[in-house]
XYZ file of C-alpha atoms in Angstrom:
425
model
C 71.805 138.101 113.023
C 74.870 136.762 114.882
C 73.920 133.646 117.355
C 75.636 132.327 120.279
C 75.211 128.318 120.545
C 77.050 126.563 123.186
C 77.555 122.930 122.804
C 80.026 120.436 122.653
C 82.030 118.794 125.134
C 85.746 119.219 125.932
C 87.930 122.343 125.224
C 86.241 123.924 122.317
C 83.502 125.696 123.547
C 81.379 129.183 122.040
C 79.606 128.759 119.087
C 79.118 132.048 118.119
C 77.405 131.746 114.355
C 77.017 134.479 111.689
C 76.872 134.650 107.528
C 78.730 135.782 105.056
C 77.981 136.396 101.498
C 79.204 137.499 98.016
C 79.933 141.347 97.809
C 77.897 142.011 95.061
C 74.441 140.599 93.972
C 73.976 137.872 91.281
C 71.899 138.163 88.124
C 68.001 137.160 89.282
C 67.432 134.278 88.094
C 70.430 132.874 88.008
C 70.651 128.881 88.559
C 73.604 126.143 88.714
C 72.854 122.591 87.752
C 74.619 119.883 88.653
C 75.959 117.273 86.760
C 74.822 113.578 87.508
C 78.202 113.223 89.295
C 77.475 116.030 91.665
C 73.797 114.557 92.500
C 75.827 111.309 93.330
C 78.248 112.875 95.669
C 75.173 114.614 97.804
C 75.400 112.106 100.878
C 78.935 113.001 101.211
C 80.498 115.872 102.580
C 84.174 116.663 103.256
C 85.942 117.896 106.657
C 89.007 120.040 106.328
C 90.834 121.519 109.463
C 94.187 124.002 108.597
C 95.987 125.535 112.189
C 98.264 128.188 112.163
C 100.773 129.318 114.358
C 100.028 132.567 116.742
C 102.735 133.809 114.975
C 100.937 133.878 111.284
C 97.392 134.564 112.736
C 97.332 136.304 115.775
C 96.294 139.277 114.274
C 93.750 137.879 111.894
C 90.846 139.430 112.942
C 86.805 138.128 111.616
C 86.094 141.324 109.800
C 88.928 140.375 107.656
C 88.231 136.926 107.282
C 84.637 137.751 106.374
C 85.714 140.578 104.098
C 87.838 138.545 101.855
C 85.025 135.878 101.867
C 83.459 139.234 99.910
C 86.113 138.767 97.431
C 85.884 135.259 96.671
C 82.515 134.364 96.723
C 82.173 137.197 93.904
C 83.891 135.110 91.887
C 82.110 132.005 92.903
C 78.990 133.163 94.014
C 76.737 129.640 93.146
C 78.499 127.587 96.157
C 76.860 130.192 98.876
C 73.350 129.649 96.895
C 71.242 127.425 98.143
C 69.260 123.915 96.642
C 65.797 124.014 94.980
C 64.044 121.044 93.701
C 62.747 120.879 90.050
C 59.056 119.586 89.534
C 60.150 116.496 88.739
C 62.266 116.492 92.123
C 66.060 117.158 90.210
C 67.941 119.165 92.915
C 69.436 122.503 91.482
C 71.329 125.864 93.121
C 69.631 128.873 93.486
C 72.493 131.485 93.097
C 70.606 133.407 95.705
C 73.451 134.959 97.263
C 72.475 133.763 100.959
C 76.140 132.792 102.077
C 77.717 130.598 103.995
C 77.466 130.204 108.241
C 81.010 131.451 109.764
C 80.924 129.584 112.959
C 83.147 131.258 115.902
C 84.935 129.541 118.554
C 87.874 129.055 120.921
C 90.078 126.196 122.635
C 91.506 126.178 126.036
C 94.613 124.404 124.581
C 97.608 126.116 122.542
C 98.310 124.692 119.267
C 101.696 122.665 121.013
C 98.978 121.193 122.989
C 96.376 120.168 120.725
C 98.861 119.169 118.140
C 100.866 116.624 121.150
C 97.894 113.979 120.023
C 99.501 111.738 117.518
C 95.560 110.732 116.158
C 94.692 113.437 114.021
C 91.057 112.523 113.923
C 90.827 115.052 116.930
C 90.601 117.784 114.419
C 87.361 116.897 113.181
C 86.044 118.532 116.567
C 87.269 121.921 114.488
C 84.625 121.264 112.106
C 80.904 122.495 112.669
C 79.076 120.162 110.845
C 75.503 120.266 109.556
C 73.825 118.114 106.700
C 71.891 119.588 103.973
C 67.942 119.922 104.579
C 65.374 119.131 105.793
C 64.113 122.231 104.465
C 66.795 122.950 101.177
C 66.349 126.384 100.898
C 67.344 127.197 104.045
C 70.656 124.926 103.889
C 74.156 126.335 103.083
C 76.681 124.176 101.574
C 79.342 125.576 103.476
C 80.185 125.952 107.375
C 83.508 128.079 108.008
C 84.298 127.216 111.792
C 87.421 129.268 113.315
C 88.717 128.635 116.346
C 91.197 130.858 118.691
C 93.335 128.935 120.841
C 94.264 130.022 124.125
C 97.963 130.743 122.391
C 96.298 133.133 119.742
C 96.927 130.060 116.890
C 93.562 129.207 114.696
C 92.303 126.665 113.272
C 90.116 126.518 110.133
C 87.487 124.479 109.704
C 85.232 123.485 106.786
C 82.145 121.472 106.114
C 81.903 121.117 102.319
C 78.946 119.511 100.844
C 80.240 117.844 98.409
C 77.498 118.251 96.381
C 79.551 121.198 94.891
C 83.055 120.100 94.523
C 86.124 117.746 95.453
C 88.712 118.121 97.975
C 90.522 119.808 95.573
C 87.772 122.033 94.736
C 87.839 122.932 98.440
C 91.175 123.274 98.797
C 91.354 125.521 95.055
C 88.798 127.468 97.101
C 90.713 128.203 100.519
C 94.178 128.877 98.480
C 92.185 131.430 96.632
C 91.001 132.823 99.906
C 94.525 133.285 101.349
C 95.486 135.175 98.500
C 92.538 137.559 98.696
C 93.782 137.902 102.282
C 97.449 139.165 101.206
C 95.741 141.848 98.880
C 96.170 139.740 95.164
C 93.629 140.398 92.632
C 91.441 136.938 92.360
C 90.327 135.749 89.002
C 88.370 132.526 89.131
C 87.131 131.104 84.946
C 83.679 130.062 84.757
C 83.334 126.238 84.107
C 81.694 125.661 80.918
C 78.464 122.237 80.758
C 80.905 120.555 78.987
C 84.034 120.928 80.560
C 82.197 119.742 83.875
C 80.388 116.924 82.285
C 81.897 113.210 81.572
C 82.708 112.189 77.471
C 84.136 108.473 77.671
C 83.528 106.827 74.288
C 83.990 103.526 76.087
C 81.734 103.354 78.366
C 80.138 99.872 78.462
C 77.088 100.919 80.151
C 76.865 99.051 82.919
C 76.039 99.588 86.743
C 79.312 100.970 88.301
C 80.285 98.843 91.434
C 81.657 101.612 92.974
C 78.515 103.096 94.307
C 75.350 101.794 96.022
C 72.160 103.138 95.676
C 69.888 103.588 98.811
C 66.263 103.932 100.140
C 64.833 107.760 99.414
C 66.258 109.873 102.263
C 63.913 112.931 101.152
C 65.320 116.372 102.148
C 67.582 115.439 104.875
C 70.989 114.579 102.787
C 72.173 111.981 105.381
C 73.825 109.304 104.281
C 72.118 106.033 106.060
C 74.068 103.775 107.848
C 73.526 101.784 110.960
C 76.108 101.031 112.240
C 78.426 102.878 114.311
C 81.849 104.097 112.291
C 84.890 105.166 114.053
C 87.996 107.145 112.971
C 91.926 106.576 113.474
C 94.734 108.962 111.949
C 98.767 108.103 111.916
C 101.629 109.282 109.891
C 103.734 106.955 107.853
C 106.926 108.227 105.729
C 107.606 107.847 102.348
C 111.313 106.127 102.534
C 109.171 103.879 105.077
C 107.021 102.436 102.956
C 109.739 102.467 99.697
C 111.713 100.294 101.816
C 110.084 98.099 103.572
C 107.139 97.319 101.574
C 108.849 96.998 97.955
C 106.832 96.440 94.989
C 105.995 98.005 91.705
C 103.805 101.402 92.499
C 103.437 104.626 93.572
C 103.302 105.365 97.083
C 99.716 105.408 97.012
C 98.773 102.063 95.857
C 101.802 100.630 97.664
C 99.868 102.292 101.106
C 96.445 100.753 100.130
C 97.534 97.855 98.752
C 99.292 96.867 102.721
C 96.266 98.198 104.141
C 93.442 96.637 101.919
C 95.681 93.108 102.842
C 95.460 94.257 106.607
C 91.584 94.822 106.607
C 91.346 91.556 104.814
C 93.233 89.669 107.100
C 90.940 91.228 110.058
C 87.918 90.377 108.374
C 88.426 86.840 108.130
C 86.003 84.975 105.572
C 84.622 88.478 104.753
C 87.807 90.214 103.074
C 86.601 92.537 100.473
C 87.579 91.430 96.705
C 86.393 94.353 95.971
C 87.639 98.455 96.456
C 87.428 101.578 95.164
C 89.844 104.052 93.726
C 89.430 107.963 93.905
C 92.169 109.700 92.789
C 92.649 113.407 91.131
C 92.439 113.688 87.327
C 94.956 113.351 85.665
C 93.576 115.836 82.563
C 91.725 117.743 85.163
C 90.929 121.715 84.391
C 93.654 123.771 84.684
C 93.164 126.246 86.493
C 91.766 124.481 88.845
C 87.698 124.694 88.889
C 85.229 124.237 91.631
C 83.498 120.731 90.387
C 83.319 116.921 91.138
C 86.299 115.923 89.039
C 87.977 113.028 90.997
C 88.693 110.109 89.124
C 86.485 107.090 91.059
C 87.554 103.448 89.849
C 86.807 99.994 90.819
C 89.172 97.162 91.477
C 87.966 93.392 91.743
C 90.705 90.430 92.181
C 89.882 86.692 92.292
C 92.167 85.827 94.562
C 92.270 86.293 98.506
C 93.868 89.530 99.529
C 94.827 88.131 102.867
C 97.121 85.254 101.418
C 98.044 87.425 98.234
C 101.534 88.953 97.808
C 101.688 92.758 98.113
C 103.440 92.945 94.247
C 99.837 91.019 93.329
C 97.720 93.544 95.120
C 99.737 96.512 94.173
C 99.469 96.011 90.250
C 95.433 95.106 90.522
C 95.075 98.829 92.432
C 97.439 100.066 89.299
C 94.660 98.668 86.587
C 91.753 100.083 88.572
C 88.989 101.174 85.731
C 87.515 104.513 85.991
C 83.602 104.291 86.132
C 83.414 108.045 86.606
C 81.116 108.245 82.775
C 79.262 105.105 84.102
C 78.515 106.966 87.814
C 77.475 110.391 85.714
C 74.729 108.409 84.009
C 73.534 106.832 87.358
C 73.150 110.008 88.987
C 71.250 111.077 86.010
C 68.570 108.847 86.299
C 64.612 109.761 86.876
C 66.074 113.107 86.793
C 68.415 112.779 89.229
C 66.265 111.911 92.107
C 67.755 109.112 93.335
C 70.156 108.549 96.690
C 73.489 106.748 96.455
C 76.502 106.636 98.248
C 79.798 106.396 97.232
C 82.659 106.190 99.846
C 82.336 103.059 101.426
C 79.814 101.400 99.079
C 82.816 99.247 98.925
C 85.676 99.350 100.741
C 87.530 103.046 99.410
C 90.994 104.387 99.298
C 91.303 108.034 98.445
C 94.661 109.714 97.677
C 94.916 113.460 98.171
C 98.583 113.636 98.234
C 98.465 116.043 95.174
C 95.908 118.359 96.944
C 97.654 121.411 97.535
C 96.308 121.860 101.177
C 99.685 123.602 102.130
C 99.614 126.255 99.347
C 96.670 127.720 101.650
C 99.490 130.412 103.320
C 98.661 133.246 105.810
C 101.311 136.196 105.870
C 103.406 133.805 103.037
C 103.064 130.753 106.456
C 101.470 127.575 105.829
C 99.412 126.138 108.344
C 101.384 123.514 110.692
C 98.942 120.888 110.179
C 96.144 119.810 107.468
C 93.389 117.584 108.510
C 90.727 116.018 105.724
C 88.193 113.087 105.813
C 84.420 112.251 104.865
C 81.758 112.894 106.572
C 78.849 109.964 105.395
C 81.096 107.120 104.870
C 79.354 103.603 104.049
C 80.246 100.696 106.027
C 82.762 99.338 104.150
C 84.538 102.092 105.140
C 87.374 104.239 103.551
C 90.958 105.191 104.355
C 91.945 108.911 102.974
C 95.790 109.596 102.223
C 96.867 113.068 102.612
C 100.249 114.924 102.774
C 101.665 116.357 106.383
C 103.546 119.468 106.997
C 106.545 117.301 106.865
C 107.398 116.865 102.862
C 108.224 113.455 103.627
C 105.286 112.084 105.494
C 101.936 111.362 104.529
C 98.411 111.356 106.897
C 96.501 108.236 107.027
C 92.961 108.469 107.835
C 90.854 105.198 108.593
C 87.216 104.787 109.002
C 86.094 101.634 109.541
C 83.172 99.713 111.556
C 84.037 100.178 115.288
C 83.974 96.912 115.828
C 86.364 95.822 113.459
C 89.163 98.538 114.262
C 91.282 97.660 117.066
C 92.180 93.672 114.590
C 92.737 96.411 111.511
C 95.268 98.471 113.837
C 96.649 94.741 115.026
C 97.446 94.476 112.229
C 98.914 97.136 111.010
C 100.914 97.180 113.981
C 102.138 93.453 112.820
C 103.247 94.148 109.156
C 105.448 97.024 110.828
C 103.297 99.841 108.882
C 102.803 101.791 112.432
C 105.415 101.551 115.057
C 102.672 101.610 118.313
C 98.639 101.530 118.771
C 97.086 104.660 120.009
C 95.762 102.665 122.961
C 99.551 101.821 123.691
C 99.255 98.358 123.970
């Protein structure tokens, strides 16, 4: 039964919440387990915001949207299950077919209007945002928020536990939603144990650094974290960064590689020596599946960051080792029981500049802006690269320790990476 929940403050407003399922029932019985990986990724969940024009979706109406959901989730029908716990406590998916929310809303601004703030961490006010638990069986794994501006535009909002799948899983997921919408036949593989599962012959068997593990946190899938996080989003353009920040690397680990010096400078005798790197797979499946694929590496230098040259930084980032085999056999542990977090265990750049976020096209449009972060992000905090509408720009999103984020903007503002503070000053 449809529910109207008003809260929030500002100009989205209505929460009107419904579900939506798969079209056709799955097999009784039927159960997903995830891999080791998966159970380590279950703090985290990731926030994704597309707008449109009221040009392309004006007319989009929710019987449609929930109608292709039909579509879709026939092909995928485990993510809009819901979590069970073994005896022994190992979390699994019920394919129960009991759908995800669809969460209604509108803005009082047109999409010129919302889009006239140059911090893009607005967006994440699109998202309606709920953690897993406390009771599991009653928790989906997806929220689907959409919101009508006062123009007619929409915006898209997910909450994707991430539990199931990476950002590109989600955005593999929405692309193949947008083509159910514009009538094409959907075919979606099934993932076989071992093509989701983790085979690196050298493994040394250590404890990965790039994840922590925490105190039991039960039922309720919160990542813990006491002290208070805040978010900042700018562009930066590619021939920017080629230019003046010249050094041997991609345009990723050129980006973290000024920013990682940045943070260290603003941290003082505190500079992480430490980071993480989570980048796609490069052998990932093709087609894309729905599945925690994302290669996660660790980087550790000797030296200080703060006094290093950029060229130094740059080609540690490039040798990062991936620890994704060694993270898989954490997560496996007493059966998978036990908590950990991952972004911002140490301090962690993501790149999702191959995620194809603009692929996701209504009436052959794609959306005029893409939003995507983490939502449970340790205090070490994370930045999360992303590509804009404009081919030539990328998003950065930083989350960092409140207190520390007006130096880390100082700074960034001093080694010419963005032009002005958000604050003006």
């Amino acid at each position: 039964m449809p529910r109207l929940r008003e809260e929030g403050s500002g100009p989205v407003h209505g929460f009107w919440i419904s579900t939506v399922g798969s079209g056709r029932p799955t097999e009784t019985g039927t159960i997903h387990k995830p891999t080791g990986l998966d159970l380590a990724m279950k703090l985290h969940y990731i926030k994704a915001v597309y707008i449109y024009t009221a040009e392309t979706a004006r007319d989009l109406t929710v019987m449609q949207v929930k109608g292709t959901f039909f579509t879709v989730f026939d092909q995928i029908s485990w993510i809009s299950g819901r979590l069970r716990r073994r005896e022994s406590g190992r979390p699994f998916i019920k394919c129960n077919d009991c759908g995800t929310r669809v969460v209604e809303s509108q803005c009082d601004l047109t999409v010129d209007e919302w889009l006239c703030e140059p911090d893009r961490s607005v967006d994440e006010s699109l998202v309606y945002h709920q953690p897993v638990g406390p009771e599991l069986a009653y928790s989906p794994l997806i929220y689907f928020q959409m919101t009508r501006f006062k123009c007619g535009g929409l915006a898209v909002g997910f909450s994707w536990a991430h539990i199931i799948g990476d950002p590109h899983s989600l955005s593999h997921f929405f692309n193949l939603w947008t083509r159910a919408l514009a009538g094409e036949e959907v075919y979606f593989p099934k993932t076989s144990d071992s093509q989701r599962g983790f085979q690196n012959p050298s493994s040394t068997g250590k404890e990965p650094v790039s994840i922590k593990q925490v105190d039991p946190v039960g039922d309720l899938w919160i990542a813990p974290n006491n002290i208070k996080m805040t978010t900042y989003s700018f562009n930066v353009t590619v021939k920017n960064i080629k230019t003046y920040f010249p050094a041997n690397g991609d345009e990723f680990e050129i980006l973290s590689g000024i920013i990682w010096k940045c943070i260290s400078k603003a941290r003082g005798d505190s500079e992480p020596v430490t980071i993480t790197i989570i980048r796609s797979d490069p052998n990932g499946l093709r087609p894309r599946a729905v599945r925690n694929s994302q290669m996660i590496s660790s980087v550790h230098v000797d030296f200080s960051v703060a006094e290093a040259k950029l060229e130094e930084i740059v080609k540690t980032i490039g040798e990062a080792t991936d620890e994704r085999s060694e993270i898989d056999e954490s997560g496996e542990k007493d059966d998978g029981v036990l908590d950990f977090v991952v972004y911002g265990a140490k301090l962690t750049f993501v790149d999702l500049i191959e995620v194809g976020f603009y692929e996701a096209k209504i009436k052959e449009t794609s959306p005029v802006s893409v939003y995507c972060n983490v939502q449970g992000i340790g205090d070490e905090g994370a930045v999360v690269v992303l590509p804009a509408a404009e081919e030539e720009e990328r998003v950065v999103t930083v989350t960092l320790r409140e207190d520390e984020m007006e130096k880390v903007k100082w700074e960034l503002k001093k080694c010419g990476l963005i032009k002005t503070l958000i604050n003006g000053q």
